[in-house]
Amino acid sequence: MPILKHAKKKLKQDKKRTIKNKKMKDAYKSLLKKAKVDKKVESVSAAFSALDKAVKKNVLNKNKVARMKSSLSKHVASDKTFSTTAPKKAAPKKKVNKLTKNAKTTKQTTKASKSAEKKTVKASSAKKAK
């Protein structure tokens, strides 16, 4: 038994935390078993949620939970009632850089205007020559 005051307080805190952690472990274990048996979307999402909460409270390691989730989703996916893969999205459109687009159009317009100027200059010089 602890003798010092801070050690007594620590013992009380540890007992409370142990009870909380035990409840959380029991919850995620039961939901995990239920999800493996049911293989329904609701039960799987509830199990995932419980596992994520356990990670958030530092009851479980995040890598262990990732492994458990993967295992559960593979187990459930074998039964075709639940699909973990999301529908494929359409390929994103290429972004057109406005600067290069504007540069191209200005180049084309300047070329066109220069060629038009040449034609007008030739026409006006031809009239002067006559």
PDB file of N, CA and C in Angstrom, residues 14 79 119:
ATOM      1  N   ASP A  14      -5.407   5.262 -11.063  1.00  0.00           N
ATOM      2  CA  ASP A  14      -5.138   4.041 -11.823  1.00  0.00           C
ATOM      3  C   ASP A  14      -6.327   3.086 -11.781  1.00  0.00           C
ATOM      4  N   ASP A  79     -18.065 -12.228 -47.960  1.00  0.00           N
ATOM      5  CA  ASP A  79     -19.476 -12.577 -48.012  1.00  0.00           C
ATOM      6  C   ASP A  79     -20.267 -11.647 -48.926  1.00  0.00           C
ATOM      7  N   LYS A 119      -0.802  43.108 -94.884  1.00  0.00           N
ATOM      8  CA  LYS A 119      -1.691  43.137 -96.044  1.00  0.00           C
ATOM      9  C   LYS A 119      -2.175  44.555 -96.305  1.00  0.00           C
TER      10      LYS A 119
END
